[in-house]
Coordinates of C-alpha atoms and ligand atoms in Angstrom, one line a residue:
M285 CA 59.2 -11.4 -60.6
S286 CA 55.5 -11.9 -60.0
G287 CA 54.0 -14.3 -62.5
R288 CA 57.2 -15.9 -63.6
P289 CA 56.9 -19.7 -63.9
E290 CA 59.2 -21.8 -61.7
L291 CA 62.2 -23.5 -63.1
P292 CA 61.5 -26.8 -64.8
E293 CA 63.5 -29.9 -64.2
A294 CA 67.0 -29.6 -65.8
L295 CA 67.8 -31.3 -69.1
S296 CA 70.5 -33.9 -69.0
H297 CA 71.8 -33.0 -72.4
P298 CA 72.4 -29.3 -73.2
V299 CA 70.3 -27.6 -75.9
A300 CA 70.1 -24.1 -77.3
D301 CA 67.2 -21.6 -77.4
N302 CA 67.3 -21.1 -81.1
H303 CA 65.3 -17.8 -81.1
C304 CA 64.6 -15.4 -78.4
H305 CA 64.3 -11.7 -77.5
L306 CA 66.1 -11.0 -74.3
D307 CA 65.6 -7.3 -74.8
I308 CA 61.8 -7.3 -75.1
A309 CA 59.5 -6.7 -72.1
R310 CA 55.8 -7.7 -72.5
G311 CA 54.7 -4.6 -70.5
R312 CA 55.5 -2.4 -67.6
D313 CA 54.4 -5.1 -65.2
E314 CA 56.6 -7.7 -66.8
P315 CA 60.1 -6.2 -67.5
A316 CA 62.6 -8.4 -69.3
L317 CA 64.9 -10.4 -67.0
P318 CA 68.4 -8.9 -66.7
V319 CA 70.6 -10.6 -69.4
D320 CA 72.9 -12.3 -66.9
E321 CA 70.0 -13.7 -64.9
A322 CA 68.2 -14.9 -68.0
L323 CA 71.3 -16.7 -69.2
S324 CA 72.2 -18.2 -65.9
L325 CA 68.7 -19.4 -65.2
A326 CA 68.7 -21.0 -68.7
A327 CA 72.1 -22.6 -68.2
S328 CA 70.9 -24.0 -64.8
V329 CA 68.4 -26.2 -66.6
G330 CA 70.6 -27.1 -69.5
V331 CA 69.8 -24.3 -72.0
T332 CA 73.4 -23.3 -72.5
R333 CA 73.2 -21.3 -75.7
V334 CA 70.9 -18.6 -77.1
V335 CA 70.2 -17.0 -80.5
Q336 CA 69.3 -13.4 -79.7
I337 CA 67.1 -11.9 -82.4
G338 CA 67.0 -8.1 -83.0
C339 CA 63.8 -6.9 -84.7
D340 CA 64.6 -3.2 -85.5
L341 CA 67.7 -1.0 -85.6
E342 CA 67.8 -0.5 -81.9
G343 CA 67.2 -4.2 -81.2
A344 CA 69.8 -5.2 -83.9
R345 CA 72.5 -3.0 -82.3
W346 CA 71.6 -4.5 -78.9
A347 CA 71.8 -8.0 -80.2
V348 CA 75.3 -7.5 -81.6
Q349 CA 76.5 -5.9 -78.3
T350 CA 75.0 -8.7 -76.2
A351 CA 76.5 -11.4 -78.4
Q352 CA 79.9 -9.7 -78.2
A353 CA 79.6 -9.6 -74.4
H354 CA 78.4 -13.2 -73.8
D355 CA 80.1 -16.3 -75.2
Q356 CA 76.8 -18.2 -75.1
V357 CA 74.9 -15.8 -77.3
V358 CA 75.0 -15.2 -81.0
A359 CA 72.9 -12.6 -82.8
G360 CA 70.4 -12.3 -85.6
V361 CA 69.8 -8.8 -87.1
A362 CA 67.0 -7.7 -89.3
L363 CA 63.9 -5.5 -89.7
H364 CA 60.9 -7.5 -88.5
P365 CA 58.2 -7.8 -91.2
N366 CA 55.9 -5.6 -89.1
E367 CA 58.6 -2.9 -88.9
A368 CA 59.2 -2.7 -92.7
P369 CA 55.9 -1.0 -93.6
L370 CA 56.4 1.6 -90.9
L371 CA 59.9 2.4 -92.1
A372 CA 58.7 2.5 -95.7
E373 CA 56.0 5.0 -94.8
Q374 CA 58.6 7.3 -93.4
G375 CA 60.8 6.8 -96.5
R376 CA 63.5 5.2 -94.3
L377 CA 63.4 1.6 -95.4
D378 CA 66.5 1.7 -97.7
E379 CA 68.6 3.5 -95.1
A380 CA 67.5 1.0 -92.4
L381 CA 68.4 -1.9 -94.6
A382 CA 71.8 -0.4 -95.2
E383 CA 72.3 -0.2 -91.4
I384 CA 71.3 -3.8 -91.0
E385 CA 73.9 -4.8 -93.5
R386 CA 76.5 -2.7 -91.7
L387 CA 75.7 -4.4 -88.4
A388 CA 75.7 -7.8 -90.0
R389 CA 79.2 -7.2 -91.4
S390 CA 80.4 -5.7 -88.1
S391 CA 80.9 -8.9 -86.1
D392 CA 81.4 -12.7 -86.5
R393 CA 79.0 -13.0 -83.6
V394 CA 76.2 -12.1 -86.0
R395 CA 75.3 -15.6 -87.3
A396 CA 71.8 -14.8 -88.7
I397 CA 69.9 -12.3 -90.9
G398 CA 66.5 -12.4 -89.2
E399 CA 63.9 -12.3 -88.3
T400 CA 62.5 -11.2 -91.6
G401 CA 59.7 -12.7 -93.7
L402 CA 56.0 -11.9 -93.9
D403 CA 53.3 -11.2 -91.4
Y404 CA 49.8 -10.9 -92.8
Y405 CA 48.2 -11.2 -89.4
R406 CA 49.4 -7.9 -87.9
T407 CA 50.0 -6.0 -91.2
G408 CA 47.2 -5.5 -93.7
E409 CA 47.2 -5.3 -97.5
E410 CA 48.6 -1.8 -97.6
G411 CA 51.8 -3.0 -95.9
R412 CA 52.5 -6.0 -98.1
A413 CA 54.6 -4.3 -100.8
A414 CA 57.0 -3.0 -98.2
Q415 CA 57.2 -6.4 -96.5
H416 CA 58.0 -8.1 -99.8
E417 CA 60.7 -5.6 -100.6
S418 CA 62.2 -5.9 -97.2
F419 CA 62.0 -9.7 -97.2
R420 CA 63.7 -9.9 -100.6
A421 CA 66.5 -7.6 -99.5
H422 CA 67.1 -9.7 -96.3
V423 CA 67.3 -12.9 -98.4
E424 CA 69.8 -11.4 -100.7
L425 CA 71.9 -10.1 -97.7
A426 CA 71.9 -13.6 -96.0
K427 CA 73.2 -15.0 -99.3
A428 CA 75.8 -12.3 -99.9
L429 CA 77.2 -12.6 -96.3
D430 CA 76.8 -16.4 -96.0
K431 CA 74.6 -15.9 -92.8
T432 CA 71.6 -18.0 -91.8
L433 CA 68.3 -16.6 -92.8
V434 CA 65.7 -16.7 -90.1
I435 CA 62.1 -16.4 -91.4
H436 CA 59.0 -15.1 -89.5
D437 CA 55.9 -16.4 -91.3
R438 CA 52.5 -15.5 -89.9
D439 CA 49.5 -16.4 -92.1
A440 CA 51.7 -16.0 -95.2
H441 CA 52.9 -19.5 -95.9
E442 CA 52.3 -19.4 -99.7
D443 CA 53.9 -16.0 -100.3
V444 CA 56.9 -16.8 -98.1
V445 CA 57.7 -19.9 -100.2
R446 CA 57.0 -18.1 -103.5
L447 CA 59.3 -15.1 -102.7
L448 CA 62.0 -17.5 -101.4
D449 CA 61.8 -19.4 -104.7
E450 CA 62.0 -16.2 -106.7
V451 CA 65.1 -14.9 -104.9
G452 CA 66.6 -18.3 -104.2
A453 CA 66.9 -19.7 -100.7
P454 CA 70.3 -19.4 -99.0
D455 CA 72.3 -22.5 -98.0
R456 CA 71.1 -22.3 -94.4
W457 CA 67.7 -21.0 -93.4
V458 CA 65.3 -21.5 -90.4
M459 CA 61.6 -21.3 -90.3
H460 CA 61.2 -19.9 -86.8
C461 CA 58.1 -20.6 -84.7
F462 CA 57.0 -23.0 -87.4
S463 CA 53.2 -22.7 -87.7
G464 CA 52.2 -24.8 -90.6
D465 CA 51.0 -28.4 -91.1
A466 CA 52.9 -31.5 -92.4
D467 CA 52.5 -30.5 -96.0
F468 CA 53.9 -27.0 -95.5
A469 CA 56.7 -28.6 -93.4
R470 CA 57.6 -30.7 -96.4
A471 CA 57.5 -27.7 -98.7
C472 CA 60.0 -25.9 -96.4
L473 CA 62.2 -29.0 -95.9
D474 CA 62.4 -29.6 -99.6
R475 CA 63.9 -26.1 -99.8
G476 CA 66.5 -26.9 -97.2
A477 CA 64.9 -25.4 -94.0
H478 CA 65.5 -26.3 -90.4
L479 CA 62.1 -26.0 -88.6
S480 CA 62.2 -24.4 -85.2
F481 CA 59.3 -25.3 -82.9
A482 CA 58.2 -23.0 -80.1
G483 CA 55.8 -23.3 -77.1
T484 CA 52.9 -23.4 -79.5
V485 CA 53.7 -27.1 -80.2
T486 CA 52.6 -27.9 -76.6
F487 CA 49.2 -26.3 -77.0
K488 CA 46.2 -28.5 -76.8
N489 CA 44.7 -27.4 -80.2
A490 CA 48.1 -27.8 -82.0
E491 CA 47.6 -31.3 -83.4
P492 CA 48.5 -30.2 -87.0
L493 CA 51.7 -28.7 -85.7
R494 CA 52.6 -31.9 -84.0
E495 CA 51.9 -33.7 -87.2
A496 CA 54.4 -31.3 -88.8
L497 CA 56.9 -32.2 -86.1
R498 CA 56.4 -35.9 -86.8
A499 CA 57.0 -35.3 -90.5
T500 CA 60.3 -33.5 -89.9
P501 CA 63.5 -35.5 -90.1
L502 CA 65.4 -35.6 -86.8
D503 CA 68.3 -33.7 -88.3
R504 CA 66.1 -30.7 -89.2
I505 CA 64.4 -30.0 -85.9
L506 CA 65.2 -27.0 -83.7
V507 CA 63.5 -25.7 -80.5
E508 CA 63.0 -22.1 -79.4
T509 CA 61.1 -20.0 -77.0
D510 CA 60.5 -16.7 -79.0
A511 CA 60.5 -15.4 -75.4
P512 CA 58.9 -13.3 -74.0
Y513 CA 56.0 -14.7 -76.2
L514 CA 54.5 -18.1 -76.7
T515 CA 55.0 -19.6 -73.3
P516 CA 54.7 -23.4 -73.3
M517 CA 52.1 -25.3 -71.3
P518 CA 51.3 -25.4 -68.5
H519 CA 52.3 -21.8 -68.2
R520 CA 50.6 -20.4 -71.3
G521 CA 49.9 -16.7 -70.9
R522 CA 52.7 -16.1 -68.4
P523 CA 56.1 -14.5 -69.4
N524 CA 58.3 -16.8 -71.4
A525 CA 62.1 -17.1 -71.0
S526 CA 64.9 -19.4 -72.3
Y527 CA 64.8 -21.4 -69.1
L528 CA 61.4 -22.8 -70.2
V529 CA 62.8 -24.6 -73.2
P530 CA 62.8 -27.9 -71.3
L531 CA 59.0 -27.9 -71.2
T532 CA 58.8 -27.6 -74.9
V533 CA 61.5 -30.0 -75.7
R534 CA 60.0 -32.7 -73.4
S535 CA 56.7 -32.3 -75.1
M536 CA 58.4 -32.6 -78.5
A537 CA 60.2 -35.8 -77.4
R538 CA 56.8 -37.3 -76.3
T539 CA 55.3 -36.4 -79.7
R540 CA 58.2 -38.0 -81.5
G541 CA 58.4 -41.1 -79.2
L542 CA 62.1 -40.3 -78.4
G543 CA 64.1 -40.0 -75.2
V544 CA 64.5 -36.4 -74.1
S545 CA 68.3 -36.6 -74.2
E546 CA 68.3 -38.2 -77.6
L547 CA 66.2 -35.3 -79.0
C548 CA 68.4 -32.7 -77.2
A549 CA 71.6 -34.2 -78.6
A550 CA 70.1 -34.1 -82.1
I551 CA 69.0 -30.5 -81.7
A552 CA 72.4 -29.4 -80.4
V553 CA 74.0 -30.8 -83.6
N554 CA 71.2 -29.2 -85.7
T555 CA 71.8 -25.8 -84.1
D556 CA 75.5 -25.9 -85.1
A557 CA 74.5 -26.9 -88.6
A558 CA 71.7 -24.3 -88.9
F559 CA 73.8 -21.4 -87.6
G560 CA 77.1 -22.1 -89.2
G561 CA 79.0 -23.9 -86.5
P562 CA 79.4 -24.2 -82.8
W563 CA 79.7 -21.4 -80.3
G564 CA 79.9 -21.0 -76.6
A565 CA 82.1 -23.1 -74.3
H566 CA 83.0 -25.5 -77.1
G567 CA 83.0 -23.1 -80.0
V568 CA 84.1 -19.6 -80.8
Ligands
ZN859 ZN1 58.7 -14.1 -85.3
ZN860 ZN1 60.8 -13.6 -82.7

């Protein structure tokens, strides 16, 4: 476990990691933690629930199985916006979308369709048509199945909102790893979003993001790791995991001028609202 940050001080009110990838290793030198260990480390510091996000067909199947095997986990299934153009190139996008629908219908443990959305950072112009098609299909699916839509938006704020307006936002949707400023936060909030803040909100140069956090009503705030990526300060660059949520949520509480437990209590309620009801020890 070389390079893994130590456990932070435990939270006194439980909170969920609202977006993570328990199945993704950052490289051969940094394998993913075994699921049981990842979940028990998280629970030991008060991170008692996890939303596991599958990003391709294999990841989506894994997410469903993991959510079925662990009470504290629910699943999101989708084709990541960086996957969609690759599948389209191979002529397999429709078939893959149909499989995502089948998986989403296969279990009540699937609470979310996501992560879908647009990524103009890692995908160039040539991949945008496929991303748009895939994003629209996922929005429709979330609405048809009454699941929560989880959106990935990297350098694509305007088009995400434009497409969402065209298709019509579902009742529940989450902007994961929110990366905009206060104005963009308001544009999302006006359309019913919960905004999920990741370790990026702890970074020194993230003042516009902290402004967005200040502009978000307390009942629309979520916290996530996006593990194994986006490790919060002071461990930026090392592997992320759900047990590091306390670092991010403490930083968020400071930004908001709130007690940590007060913020965690609000986030726990928001998680239930955002993902269609409680789960885990007190849910289903
Ligand atoms: Zn993402
Ligand atoms: Zn993610």
